[in-house]
Structure formats: C-alpha cells, structure tokens
Coordinates of C-alpha atoms in Angstrom, one line a residue:
Chain A
M1 CA 10.8 185.8 112.7
K2 CA 12.9 187.2 110.0
E3 CA 15.0 185.0 107.8
C4 CA 18.6 186.0 107.8
G5 CA 21.1 185.6 105.0
V6 CA 21.8 182.0 104.1
Q7 CA 24.8 180.8 102.1
S8 CA 24.8 177.3 100.7
S9 CA 28.1 175.5 100.6
M10 CA 29.4 173.2 97.9
F11 CA 26.8 170.6 98.5
K12 CA 24.2 171.9 96.1
K13 CA 21.7 169.1 96.6
M14 CA 21.5 170.3 100.2
L15 CA 20.0 173.6 99.0
A16 CA 16.6 172.0 99.5
F17 CA 16.6 172.9 103.1
A18 CA 16.7 176.4 104.3
L19 CA 18.7 177.2 107.3
T20 CA 17.2 180.2 109.0
F21 CA 17.9 181.7 112.2
C22 CA 17.4 184.9 114.1
I23 CA 19.3 186.6 116.8
A24 CA 17.1 188.3 119.3
P25 CA 18.2 190.0 122.4
F26 CA 15.5 189.9 125.1
A27 CA 15.4 191.3 128.5
F28 CA 14.5 188.6 131.0
A29 CA 11.6 186.2 130.5
P30 CA 11.2 183.9 127.6
D31 CA 7.7 185.4 127.2
A32 CA 9.3 188.7 126.2
F33 CA 11.2 186.9 123.5
A34 CA 8.2 186.4 121.1
M35 CA 7.5 190.1 121.3
L36 CA 11.1 191.1 120.7
T37 CA 11.7 188.8 117.8
A38 CA 8.9 190.6 115.9
K39 CA 11.4 193.4 115.7
A40 CA 13.8 191.3 113.8
N41 CA 15.9 194.1 112.6
H42 CA 16.8 195.1 116.1
D43 CA 19.6 192.5 116.4
H44 CA 21.6 194.8 118.7
I45 CA 22.0 194.9 122.4
S46 CA 21.7 198.4 124.0
V47 CA 24.1 199.1 126.8
D48 CA 22.3 201.6 129.1
F49 CA 22.9 202.6 132.7
F50 CA 21.2 199.5 134.1
Y51 CA 22.7 197.0 131.7
N52 CA 23.9 193.8 133.3
G53 CA 24.3 191.5 130.4
S54 CA 21.5 190.3 128.2
A55 CA 20.0 187.2 126.7
V56 CA 20.5 186.1 123.1
S57 CA 18.7 183.4 121.2
V58 CA 19.7 181.8 118.0
K59 CA 16.8 180.1 116.2
G60 CA 16.1 178.6 112.9
E61 CA 15.3 175.6 110.8
S62 CA 17.4 173.0 109.2
E63 CA 17.1 169.7 107.3
P64 CA 16.1 167.0 109.7
G65 CA 18.9 164.8 111.2
V66 CA 21.8 167.1 110.8
D67 CA 24.0 168.2 113.7
L68 CA 24.3 171.9 114.4
V69 CA 27.2 174.0 115.6
V70 CA 26.7 177.6 116.6
K71 CA 29.8 179.8 116.8
I72 CA 29.8 183.4 118.0
T73 CA 33.0 185.4 117.7
A74 CA 34.4 188.9 118.1
P75 CA 36.6 190.2 115.2
E76 CA 40.1 188.9 115.5
G77 CA 42.7 191.2 117.0
R78 CA 45.9 191.5 119.1
Q79 CA 45.3 190.6 122.7
K80 CA 48.1 191.9 124.8
M81 CA 48.5 190.3 128.3
R82 CA 51.0 190.2 131.1
K83 CA 52.9 187.0 131.8
K84 CA 53.4 185.9 135.4
G85 CA 56.5 184.1 136.3
K86 CA 58.9 183.4 139.2
V87 CA 61.5 186.0 140.0
A88 CA 64.4 185.3 142.3
G89 CA 63.1 181.7 142.6
F90 CA 60.1 182.3 144.8
L91 CA 58.3 185.6 144.0
W92 CA 55.4 185.5 141.5
M93 CA 55.2 188.7 139.4
N94 CA 54.7 190.0 136.0
V95 CA 57.7 189.0 133.9
G96 CA 56.9 190.5 130.5
D97 CA 54.2 190.8 127.8
I98 CA 52.7 188.1 125.7
V99 CA 50.6 188.9 122.6
F100 CA 47.9 186.6 121.2
D101 CA 47.5 187.7 117.6
H102 CA 44.6 186.8 115.2
T103 CA 42.6 186.0 118.4
P104 CA 39.0 187.0 119.1
N105 CA 38.2 188.6 122.4
L106 CA 35.0 186.5 122.5
Y107 CA 34.5 182.9 121.4
F108 CA 31.4 180.9 122.1
L109 CA 30.9 177.4 120.6
H110 CA 27.8 175.4 121.1
S111 CA 26.9 172.2 119.3
T112 CA 24.2 169.5 119.4
R113 CA 26.9 166.9 120.2
S114 CA 30.7 167.1 121.0
V115 CA 32.4 168.6 117.9
D116 CA 35.0 165.8 118.0
D117 CA 32.2 163.3 117.5
I118 CA 30.6 165.0 114.6
L119 CA 33.4 166.7 112.7
T120 CA 36.8 165.6 111.4
P121 CA 39.8 167.4 112.7
A122 CA 40.5 168.9 109.2
E123 CA 37.0 170.2 109.0
Q124 CA 37.2 171.7 112.5
D125 CA 40.5 173.5 111.5
A126 CA 38.9 174.7 108.2
H127 CA 36.1 176.5 110.1
L128 CA 38.0 177.3 113.3
I129 CA 35.7 175.1 115.3
G130 CA 37.0 174.3 118.8
Y131 CA 39.8 175.5 121.0
R132 CA 42.5 173.3 119.3
S133 CA 41.7 174.7 115.9
L134 CA 41.8 178.2 117.2
E135 CA 45.1 177.5 118.8
K136 CA 46.6 176.4 115.5
H137 CA 45.2 179.6 113.9
I138 CA 46.4 182.2 116.3
A139 CA 50.0 183.5 116.6
V140 CA 51.7 184.0 119.9
E141 CA 54.5 186.5 120.5
P142 CA 57.2 186.0 121.5
A143 CA 57.5 182.7 119.6
F144 CA 57.2 179.6 121.7
S145 CA 57.7 175.8 121.2
P146 CA 54.5 174.0 120.3
E147 CA 54.2 172.7 123.9
E148 CA 54.7 176.2 125.3
K149 CA 52.3 177.7 122.9
E150 CA 49.7 175.2 123.9
R151 CA 50.3 175.9 127.6
W152 CA 50.0 179.7 127.1
F153 CA 46.9 179.3 124.9
D154 CA 45.3 177.1 127.6
E155 CA 46.0 179.9 130.1
F156 CA 44.5 182.4 127.8
V157 CA 41.3 180.3 127.4
K158 CA 41.1 179.9 131.2
F159 CA 41.5 183.6 131.7
R160 CA 38.8 184.4 129.1
E161 CA 36.4 181.7 130.4
S162 CA 36.7 183.2 133.9
S163 CA 35.4 186.5 132.4
N164 CA 32.6 184.7 130.6
L165 CA 34.1 185.6 127.2
Y166 CA 35.0 182.1 126.1
A167 CA 32.6 179.2 126.4
L168 CA 32.1 175.7 125.0
S169 CA 29.0 173.5 125.4
N170 CA 27.2 170.6 123.7
G171 CA 23.6 169.6 124.1
K172 CA 22.3 173.1 124.8
I173 CA 20.8 173.5 121.3
E174 CA 17.2 172.4 121.4
T175 CA 15.8 170.7 118.3
T176 CA 12.2 169.7 117.3
L177 CA 10.6 168.4 114.1
T178 CA 8.0 170.5 112.4
D179 CA 4.8 169.3 110.8
K180 CA 6.5 169.8 107.4
G181 CA 9.2 167.4 108.4
R182 CA 11.9 170.1 109.0
Q183 CA 14.1 170.5 112.1
K184 CA 13.6 173.6 114.2
Y185 CA 16.5 174.5 116.5
A186 CA 16.9 177.1 119.3
L187 CA 19.8 178.1 121.4
Y188 CA 19.4 180.4 124.4
L189 CA 22.4 182.2 125.8
D190 CA 23.2 184.6 128.6
W191 CA 25.1 187.4 126.9
P192 CA 27.9 188.5 129.3
Y193 CA 28.1 192.2 130.3
Q194 CA 31.9 191.8 130.0
A195 CA 31.5 191.6 126.2
S196 CA 32.7 195.1 125.1
P197 CA 30.7 197.2 122.6
G198 CA 31.2 196.2 119.0
G199 CA 30.0 193.7 116.4
Y200 CA 29.9 190.0 116.8
T201 CA 29.5 187.3 114.1
V202 CA 27.2 184.4 114.6
T203 CA 27.9 181.4 112.3
V204 CA 25.7 178.4 112.2
F205 CA 27.1 175.2 110.7
A206 CA 24.9 172.2 109.6
V207 CA 27.0 169.1 109.9
K208 CA 26.6 165.6 108.4
N209 CA 29.0 162.7 107.9
G210 CA 31.8 164.5 109.6
K211 CA 31.6 167.6 107.3
V212 CA 30.0 171.0 107.3
V213 CA 27.3 170.9 104.7
E214 CA 25.8 174.4 105.1
T215 CA 26.7 177.7 106.8
A216 CA 24.6 180.7 107.8
Y217 CA 25.6 183.9 109.3
S218 CA 24.1 186.7 111.4
H219 CA 25.3 189.4 113.6
V220 CA 24.9 190.8 117.1
K221 CA 25.8 194.4 117.7
V222 CA 26.5 195.6 121.2
E223 CA 26.1 199.4 121.4
Q224 CA 26.3 201.9 124.2
T225 CA 23.3 204.3 124.4
G226 CA 22.2 207.4 126.3
V227 CA 24.1 208.5 129.3
V228 CA 26.6 205.6 129.1
K229 CA 27.5 206.5 125.5
A230 CA 27.8 210.2 126.4
L231 CA 30.1 209.5 129.4
A232 CA 32.2 207.0 127.6
G233 CA 32.5 209.4 124.6
M234 CA 33.3 212.4 126.8
A235 CA 36.0 210.5 128.7
V236 CA 37.9 209.9 125.4
A237 CA 37.1 212.9 123.3
H238 CA 37.2 215.6 126.1
G239 CA 39.5 214.1 128.7
G240 CA 40.4 217.5 130.2
L241 CA 36.8 218.6 130.7
Y242 CA 35.9 215.1 131.9
G243 CA 38.7 215.3 134.5
L244 CA 37.7 218.8 135.6
V245 CA 34.1 217.8 136.1
S246 CA 35.2 214.6 138.0
V247 CA 37.3 216.7 140.3
L248 CA 34.7 219.4 140.8
V249 CA 31.9 216.9 141.6
A250 CA 34.2 215.1 144.1
L251 CA 35.1 218.4 145.8
G252 CA 31.4 219.5 145.8
A253 CA 30.3 216.1 147.3
G254 CA 33.1 216.3 149.9
F255 CA 32.2 219.8 151.0
G256 CA 28.4 219.1 150.8
V257 CA 28.6 216.1 153.1
G258 CA 31.1 217.9 155.4
M259 CA 28.7 220.8 155.8
V260 CA 25.7 218.6 156.4
F261 CA 27.5 216.7 159.1
G262 CA 29.2 219.8 160.5
K263 CA 25.9 221.5 161.1
G264 CA 24.2 218.4 162.6
G265 CA 27.0 217.1 164.6
G266 CA 28.1 220.2 166.5
A267 CA 31.7 219.7 165.6
H268 CA 33.3 222.0 168.1
Chain B
M1 CA 20.7 196.8 141.7
H2 CA 23.4 196.8 139.0
L3 CA 24.8 199.8 137.2
Y4 CA 26.9 199.8 134.1
L5 CA 30.3 201.6 134.3
P6 CA 31.0 203.3 130.9
V7 CA 34.7 203.5 131.2
A8 CA 35.4 200.3 133.1
L9 CA 33.1 198.5 130.6
T10 CA 31.6 196.3 133.3
S11 CA 28.5 196.1 135.4
I12 CA 28.6 196.2 139.2
N13 CA 26.1 195.8 142.1
I14 CA 25.9 199.3 143.5
L15 CA 26.0 198.0 147.1
I16 CA 29.6 196.9 146.5
P17 CA 31.2 200.3 145.7
V18 CA 29.0 202.2 148.2
G19 CA 30.0 199.7 150.9
L20 CA 33.7 199.7 150.0
G21 CA 33.6 203.5 149.9
L22 CA 32.1 203.7 153.4
A23 CA 34.8 201.4 154.8
V24 CA 37.7 203.1 153.2
G25 CA 36.2 206.6 154.0
L26 CA 36.1 205.6 157.6
L27 CA 39.8 204.6 157.6
S28 CA 40.5 207.9 155.8
G29 CA 38.8 210.0 158.4
L30 CA 40.3 208.0 161.3
F31 CA 43.9 207.7 160.1
G32 CA 44.5 210.4 157.5
V33 CA 45.3 207.9 154.7
G34 CA 43.7 207.8 151.3
G35 CA 43.2 204.1 151.4
G36 CA 44.3 203.4 147.9
F37 CA 46.5 200.6 149.0
L38 CA 43.3 198.8 150.2
L39 CA 40.6 200.0 147.7
T40 CA 42.4 199.6 144.4
P41 CA 43.1 195.8 144.9
L42 CA 39.5 195.3 146.1
L43 CA 38.1 197.0 143.0
I44 CA 40.3 194.8 140.8
M45 CA 38.9 191.8 142.7
F46 CA 35.4 192.9 141.7
G47 CA 36.3 192.9 138.0
I48 CA 37.3 196.6 137.5
P49 CA 40.4 196.8 135.2
S50 CA 43.4 197.8 137.2
T51 CA 44.2 201.0 135.4
V52 CA 40.6 202.2 135.9
A53 CA 40.6 201.1 139.5
A54 CA 43.6 203.1 140.4
A55 CA 42.5 206.3 138.5
T56 CA 38.9 206.2 139.8
D57 CA 40.2 205.6 143.3
S58 CA 42.1 208.8 143.2
N59 CA 38.9 210.6 142.1
Q60 CA 37.1 209.1 145.0
I61 CA 39.8 210.1 147.4
V62 CA 39.3 213.8 146.3
A63 CA 35.8 213.6 147.8
A64 CA 36.7 211.6 150.9
S65 CA 39.7 213.8 151.8
T66 CA 37.7 217.0 151.2
S67 CA 35.0 215.6 153.5
G68 CA 37.7 214.5 156.0
T69 CA 39.7 217.7 155.8
Y70 CA 36.6 219.7 156.4
A71 CA 35.7 217.7 159.5
H72 CA 39.2 217.9 160.9
W73 CA 39.5 221.6 160.1
K74 CA 36.4 222.2 162.2
L75 CA 38.1 220.2 165.0
G76 CA 41.2 222.4 164.6
N77 CA 43.3 219.5 163.4
V78 CA 44.8 220.8 160.1
D79 CA 48.2 222.5 160.0
F80 CA 47.9 224.3 156.7
K81 CA 51.4 225.7 156.8
M82 CA 53.0 222.3 157.3
G83 CA 50.6 220.8 154.6
I84 CA 51.7 223.3 152.0
Y85 CA 55.5 222.7 152.7
L86 CA 54.9 219.0 152.4
L87 CA 52.9 219.5 149.2
I88 CA 55.7 221.4 147.6
G89 CA 58.1 218.6 148.4
G90 CA 55.6 216.0 147.3
F91 CA 55.0 217.6 144.0
V92 CA 58.8 217.8 143.2
G93 CA 59.3 214.2 144.4
G94 CA 56.4 212.9 142.4
L95 CA 57.9 214.4 139.2
G96 CA 61.2 212.7 140.1
G97 CA 59.6 209.4 140.9
V98 CA 57.8 209.3 137.5
Q99 CA 61.2 209.8 135.8
L100 CA 62.7 207.1 137.9
I101 CA 60.0 204.7 136.9
K102 CA 60.6 205.5 133.2
V103 CA 64.3 204.6 133.7
L104 CA 63.4 201.4 135.6
R105 CA 60.9 200.3 132.8
A106 CA 63.6 200.9 130.2
M107 CA 65.9 198.6 132.2
G108 CA 63.1 196.0 132.3
N109 CA 62.9 195.3 136.0
A110 CA 60.4 197.9 137.1
D111 CA 57.8 195.5 138.4
F112 CA 60.3 193.8 140.7
V113 CA 61.5 197.1 142.1
I114 CA 57.9 198.4 142.6
K115 CA 56.8 195.2 144.4
I116 CA 59.8 195.0 146.6
T117 CA 59.7 198.7 147.5
Y118 CA 56.0 198.3 148.3
V119 CA 56.5 195.3 150.6
L120 CA 59.5 196.7 152.3
M121 CA 58.0 200.1 152.9
L122 CA 54.7 198.7 154.2
G123 CA 56.5 196.1 156.4
I124 CA 59.0 198.6 157.9
V125 CA 56.5 201.4 158.4
G126 CA 53.8 199.0 159.8
G127 CA 56.3 197.1 162.0
Y128 CA 58.0 200.2 163.5
M129 CA 54.7 202.0 164.1
F130 CA 53.1 198.9 165.7
I131 CA 56.0 198.3 168.1
E132 CA 56.5 201.9 168.9
S133 CA 52.9 202.7 169.6
L134 CA 52.4 199.5 171.7
Q135 CA 55.4 200.5 173.8
S136 CA 53.9 204.0 174.3
L137 CA 50.6 202.5 175.2
R138 CA 52.2 200.3 177.9
K139 CA 54.3 203.1 179.3
K140 CA 51.2 205.3 179.5
K141 CA 52.1 208.1 181.8
T142 CA 55.8 207.7 182.0
E143 CA 57.6 211.0 181.5
A144 CA 58.0 211.9 178.0
A145 CA 61.5 211.0 176.9
P146 CA 64.0 213.8 177.6
N147 CA 64.9 215.8 174.6
K148 CA 67.4 213.7 172.7
D149 CA 70.3 215.9 171.9
S150 CA 71.2 213.4 169.2
A151 CA 73.5 214.4 166.3
M152 CA 70.4 214.3 164.1
A153 CA 68.5 216.7 166.2
K154 CA 71.4 219.1 166.4
F155 CA 71.8 218.9 162.6
L156 CA 68.1 219.6 162.1
E157 CA 68.3 222.6 164.4
S158 CA 71.4 223.9 162.6
L159 CA 69.5 224.1 159.3
P160 CA 68.6 227.6 158.1
L161 CA 65.0 228.9 157.6
Q162 CA 63.8 227.7 161.0
T163 CA 60.1 228.4 161.3
R164 CA 57.4 227.7 163.9
F165 CA 54.4 225.5 163.0
E166 CA 51.9 226.8 165.5
K167 CA 49.2 224.2 165.0
S168 CA 51.6 221.3 165.4
G169 CA 53.5 223.0 168.1
V170 CA 56.9 222.2 166.5
T171 CA 59.7 224.3 165.0
H172 CA 61.6 223.0 162.0
S173 CA 63.6 224.4 159.1
A174 CA 61.3 224.8 156.2
I175 CA 63.7 222.6 154.3
V176 CA 62.8 219.5 156.4
P177 CA 59.1 219.1 155.4
V178 CA 60.0 219.9 151.8
V179 CA 62.7 217.2 151.7
L180 CA 60.5 214.7 153.5
G181 CA 57.6 215.5 151.3
A182 CA 59.8 214.9 148.3
F183 CA 61.0 211.6 149.7
V184 CA 57.4 210.4 150.1
G185 CA 56.5 211.8 146.7
V186 CA 59.3 209.7 145.0
L187 CA 58.2 206.5 146.7
A188 CA 54.5 207.2 146.1
A189 CA 55.1 207.7 142.4
I190 CA 57.2 204.5 142.2
M191 CA 54.5 202.5 144.0
G192 CA 51.6 204.2 142.2
V193 CA 49.9 205.1 145.5
G194 CA 49.0 208.3 147.2
G195 CA 51.5 207.8 150.0
G196 CA 49.3 208.5 153.0
F197 CA 50.5 205.5 154.9
L198 CA 54.1 206.8 154.5
M199 CA 53.2 210.5 155.1
V200 CA 51.5 209.8 158.4
P201 CA 54.5 208.1 160.1
V202 CA 56.9 210.7 158.6
M203 CA 54.8 213.4 160.3
V204 CA 54.6 211.5 163.5
Y205 CA 58.1 210.4 163.9
M206 CA 60.3 212.8 161.9
L207 CA 58.3 216.0 162.2
R208 CA 57.1 215.1 165.8
M209 CA 53.6 216.3 165.1
P210 CA 50.7 215.3 167.4
M211 CA 48.7 212.4 165.9
H212 CA 45.4 214.2 165.6
V213 CA 47.0 217.1 163.7
V214 CA 48.8 214.6 161.5
V215 CA 45.5 213.0 160.4
G216 CA 43.9 216.3 159.4
T217 CA 47.1 217.6 157.7
S218 CA 47.7 214.4 155.9
L219 CA 44.2 214.5 154.4
F220 CA 44.7 218.1 153.3
Q221 CA 47.9 217.1 151.6
I222 CA 46.3 214.0 150.0
L223 CA 43.4 216.1 148.7
F224 CA 45.7 218.1 146.4
T225 CA 47.8 215.2 145.3
C226 CA 44.7 213.3 144.2
I227 CA 43.2 216.3 142.4
E228 CA 46.3 216.4 140.3
V229 CA 46.4 212.6 139.7
T230 CA 42.7 212.5 138.9
F231 CA 43.0 215.2 136.3
L232 CA 46.1 213.8 134.7
Q233 CA 44.6 210.3 134.6
A234 CA 41.4 211.6 132.9
Y235 CA 43.3 213.8 130.5
T236 CA 46.1 211.4 129.4
N237 CA 44.8 207.9 130.0
H238 CA 41.0 208.3 130.0
T239 CA 40.8 205.8 132.9
V240 CA 38.6 207.7 135.4
D241 CA 35.2 206.1 135.6
F242 CA 32.9 208.9 136.8
T243 CA 30.0 206.6 137.6
L244 CA 32.1 204.3 139.7
A245 CA 33.7 207.3 141.5
V246 CA 30.2 208.7 142.4
L247 CA 29.2 205.4 143.8
L248 CA 32.4 205.2 145.9
L249 CA 32.2 208.7 147.1
V250 CA 28.6 208.4 148.3
G251 CA 30.0 206.0 150.9
S252 CA 33.5 207.5 151.4
T253 CA 32.4 211.1 152.2
I254 CA 30.1 209.9 154.9
G255 CA 32.6 207.3 156.1
A256 CA 35.3 210.1 156.4
Q257 CA 33.0 212.1 158.7
A258 CA 32.3 209.1 160.8
G259 CA 36.0 208.4 161.0
A260 CA 36.8 211.9 162.2
V261 CA 34.1 211.7 164.9
V262 CA 35.3 208.2 166.1
G263 CA 38.9 209.3 165.9
R264 CA 38.3 212.2 168.3
K265 CA 37.3 209.7 171.0
L266 CA 40.5 207.6 170.6
K267 CA 44.0 208.4 171.8
G268 CA 46.8 209.1 169.3
E269 CA 48.6 205.9 170.3
Q270 CA 45.5 203.9 169.8
L271 CA 45.1 205.3 166.3
K272 CA 48.7 204.6 165.5
V273 CA 48.5 201.0 166.7
M274 CA 45.3 200.4 164.6
L275 CA 46.8 201.9 161.5
A276 CA 50.0 199.9 162.0
G277 CA 47.9 196.7 162.3
I278 CA 46.1 197.4 159.0
V279 CA 49.4 198.2 157.2
L280 CA 50.9 195.0 158.5
L281 CA 47.8 193.0 157.3
V282 CA 48.1 194.5 153.9
T283 CA 51.8 193.6 153.9
V284 CA 51.1 190.0 154.8
K285 CA 48.4 189.8 152.0
I286 CA 50.9 191.1 149.4
V287 CA 53.6 188.7 150.5
F288 CA 51.1 185.9 150.1
D289 CA 50.1 187.1 146.7
L290 CA 53.8 187.2 145.7
T291 CA 54.7 183.7 147.0
I292 CA 51.6 181.6 146.4
T293 CA 51.3 180.1 142.9
P294 CA 48.7 182.2 141.1
A295 CA 45.4 180.8 139.8
S296 CA 46.2 182.3 136.4
F297 CA 49.6 182.9 134.8
L298 CA 48.2 185.8 132.8
A299 CA 47.0 189.2 133.8
Q300 CA 45.4 192.1 131.8
A301 CA 48.1 194.4 130.4
G302 CA 48.3 197.7 132.1
G303 CA 47.9 196.4 135.6
H304 CA 50.4 196.0 138.4

C-alpha cells in the first residue's frame, strides 16, 4: 500500500500519527483488491466498453480514537438545470433555467458517526462537510430568498442522489486497532458509472473534540480508454465524419437485414 | 451484459436497447411511423440524456426505415413519386419550423407551445383516426361513399399541375403533397419529432392513398428526414451515440421486417385502428405527465 500525501493541520502535536490512505479501484471481488493495491500509482478508473461502474476503497491509518470523515468531490462548476413549474394553473412543464454555481457534480460524504455529532457547525462550514454547509457555499441563479434557495438546493440534492452522484452515510467506515496501537480504517464504495470522466478529490478528515485535527488528500481519475475514448473523441472532434459513418452504418444494416429477410421470406 | 455508451456517458444493459428497438421496429414496419414519440421518452426513462436520446433515435430510424422501406418496396407498397413530393414539402416546412421555434424561444414560451401542440396533434389525429376506422370496420362492405363533390374537392381539382400517382391510384395537383408535406414538416420541427404519426393520417385522409401504400411511402419519406437529422445532430450538437444506435438498430431492423410481414395479413382499417389506439395511449400518458405533480422539480438542461 502506498502512502499518499499527508498534510498536518495547525495541531502540531498531532503530527505523531500518520494518516495514510490509498484509493484503489478494483473490479469485483475483495480478493482482487489486494492485488490491485500493489499498483498504488494506478489510482484511476478506466472506462472501457464493458464499464458498469467500479469499486473504490479508501484505506489508511490514524491516531486511535479519532473520528473520520471521508469526502469525495468533483471540481466545482456551474450546473445548469431546468426548473419545472405550473403553467396555466395545472400543467407541469419547464418554466425556465436555474443555475447552481460553485457546485460539484459529485459529492460523497462518509463518516464514522453523524457529522452533526462530531463536528461543530462552524467547522463543518469551514471544510464544506455536509449538505447544509454546501448549500451555504454555493450560489443559485436567479437569486432566491433563503427559504427558496434551500428548497431548490434540496431538489438538486434529490436529483443528484437519484443518479448516484450525491450520497451521505455514517457507520460505513470500518476501523480496527493495529498491534502498534494505531487505528486502521477502510471505506469501500461502489463507484457509479454515472460519474463522468475527470478528476475527483478525496479528502480524509481526522476529527476530535468537534474539530478537524488533520487532513489528507488523494485523487481518483476516471478516464475513457480504447474504443470508448476513440468514439467519444471522434464524436466531438470530427462530427461530420462521425455523422456520415453513423448514417452509412444504419443504411447498411437496414439493407443488409432487408436482403436477408427478403431472400428467406419469399416476399412476393 | 452491460455496455458503456461513450456519448451518453452512461452504461446500459444491452437487452434494453435491443428489446426496445425490436418493439419500435415492429411498429415502424406495421404502421409506417418512425416511433420516435415512443422510443425517445423510453430511452430517457432508462437514463439516457434527452438530447442524446432524440439524436440517437433518429440514427436508429434510418436503419429501421431502410429495412422497412426495402420490405415494403418488395411488396409493391412504396409510391416513390408521392414520397419525393412530400419530402420536398417536408424539407421546406422543417426549415420554417426551426425558425418558428427560434422566435418562440426568444418570446420565452416555447415549451408551452411545443407541449400543447404535441398533445393537441396527438389527441386530434388519434381520436379522428380511431373513430373513423372503427366506423369503417363496422360498415365493412357498405358501398364506398359516393364521390363527395365538396367545395374542397372541387378546389383541389381546380389546382394546376394535376398529376397521376400510379402506385397510390390517385390524381392530385403536385402542389397538394408539397404543401401538406410542408405543414407536417413545420409541426414536426416544432415538436422535435419525425412526424410519421402525422404524415400517415395526412396521406390516408387528405391524399386518399390506400393504407398499405401509405405505410411504405411514409417509411421512404421518414428515411430521408432522419438521414438529414442524424447528420445535423452529429455535426452540430455531437449528440448521436453510435454504440446505442447500433444496439437499437439490431432490434429495429429485424422488427421492421416482421412488421411488414404481419401488416400484410391485416386490413388497412385494422392497421389504422391499432395505430390510432397507440397514438391515443401516448396522448393520455403525456397528459398525465403534464398534470401530475412531478417527482422532481428539476430536469437536466437541454431536455424537453
């Protein structure tokens, strides 16, 4: 297992413990994990033709007795959505755009216990831990009253959760004590196929007495490979050729099947 | 087994698109419709982004309508001359419809107009066709209605450029199919659909073509419309998912052949009543979607 970068926070005395973790995508069985973590540099998920999501584990060690929070996020951006509303008093349809700015497309938050039990609200806001802190951080356009902003943000979270791109949990992180008196932790996650290619940041917080005492980072990279990458690239870079090939293949398939059936079926 | 779709950026069980393709292809071969009004919402339901669903659907229809046109051509059911006149009108109408949508979007009420047009068109066409074909089925062998010397018929006969459409057994001014094609083209562009479900009744009731020739000719016409749409979508919006299209067309090309074979065993009136039933079901579904409080008040931008 490779140690990833560790940054100690202001609590210097806590430097004594090393918080290490690794991100390792593995295919299916936990057995395969040990093998794949040996390739610690391969912290990326390859999206090939048969990709249907993956599995990610976050593992490491910490000082005993601390609580842990694992946050995985996509880079912040502008998420443009359509708003549904009533027209003519009874018809539900799109009634305009709504933009969620400074908002990640993916947000996973897993903790040993409920974050409200282990972190003060101010500390949650400082580290963007939890949906309420995220809500305060993002900007919504057009501007709404605080109540309306909360309502639309809740809708946004519900929408993203239904696509498996937002998730909260507590109690999923497994912890054990080592012979050397340290705490080992492990979090196993299903990585959703809905997560688009790109880089994702993993932040692990060690928490004690309502505050974050140490932070460590790592990254997960989701990357298209092989035919998938070639097709996606061609669709964007050579739209005309891509369109032509799509039409020709469709025409060929239509004629091909027609001729096969025409011969066998005795159409006349 | 799952396959990853590079443009839709999602993964799908291959049985879903193949099965959907088969079902929609069958309808295509039977009734001469592309089936976009059924397939696009189903693809969205299975997690395909709406823009990709619509564009990929048109790619799939190219294959299904080629297969269907081929089958119907072998059965002698394609009026190429009529198809070309309708196509010319449809092309012009489509251009006009796209401009109209731009104006509506600028005015800010495009979605409302699109939805209402869609519901009204589906409802009126489905309702009329359903009632008319049921009545015809009941009458069975009653003498065909005597030639109505209505003002409309006289007006149509007085138009210049009268020409005989041998395959359909009708005579019309060349202007008539061009104008009707343009009318369907405008509506199809506004609604973002191929317009098969509008073109079929237009050919049956206004051009007085026999139902079996209508099916084949409609498919021929749809084929060209969808070639154009697929290319433009791929070129300008990059929203055609080739992998998804191939999975769909595996089912739909075979379904279209089966549809043509089954259709041969059914009477024109039976085909009409079945198509009308499907159109009415879709209308009811859309009305439900419009009136029932949605599960989510947000939708992905770029969709309907």
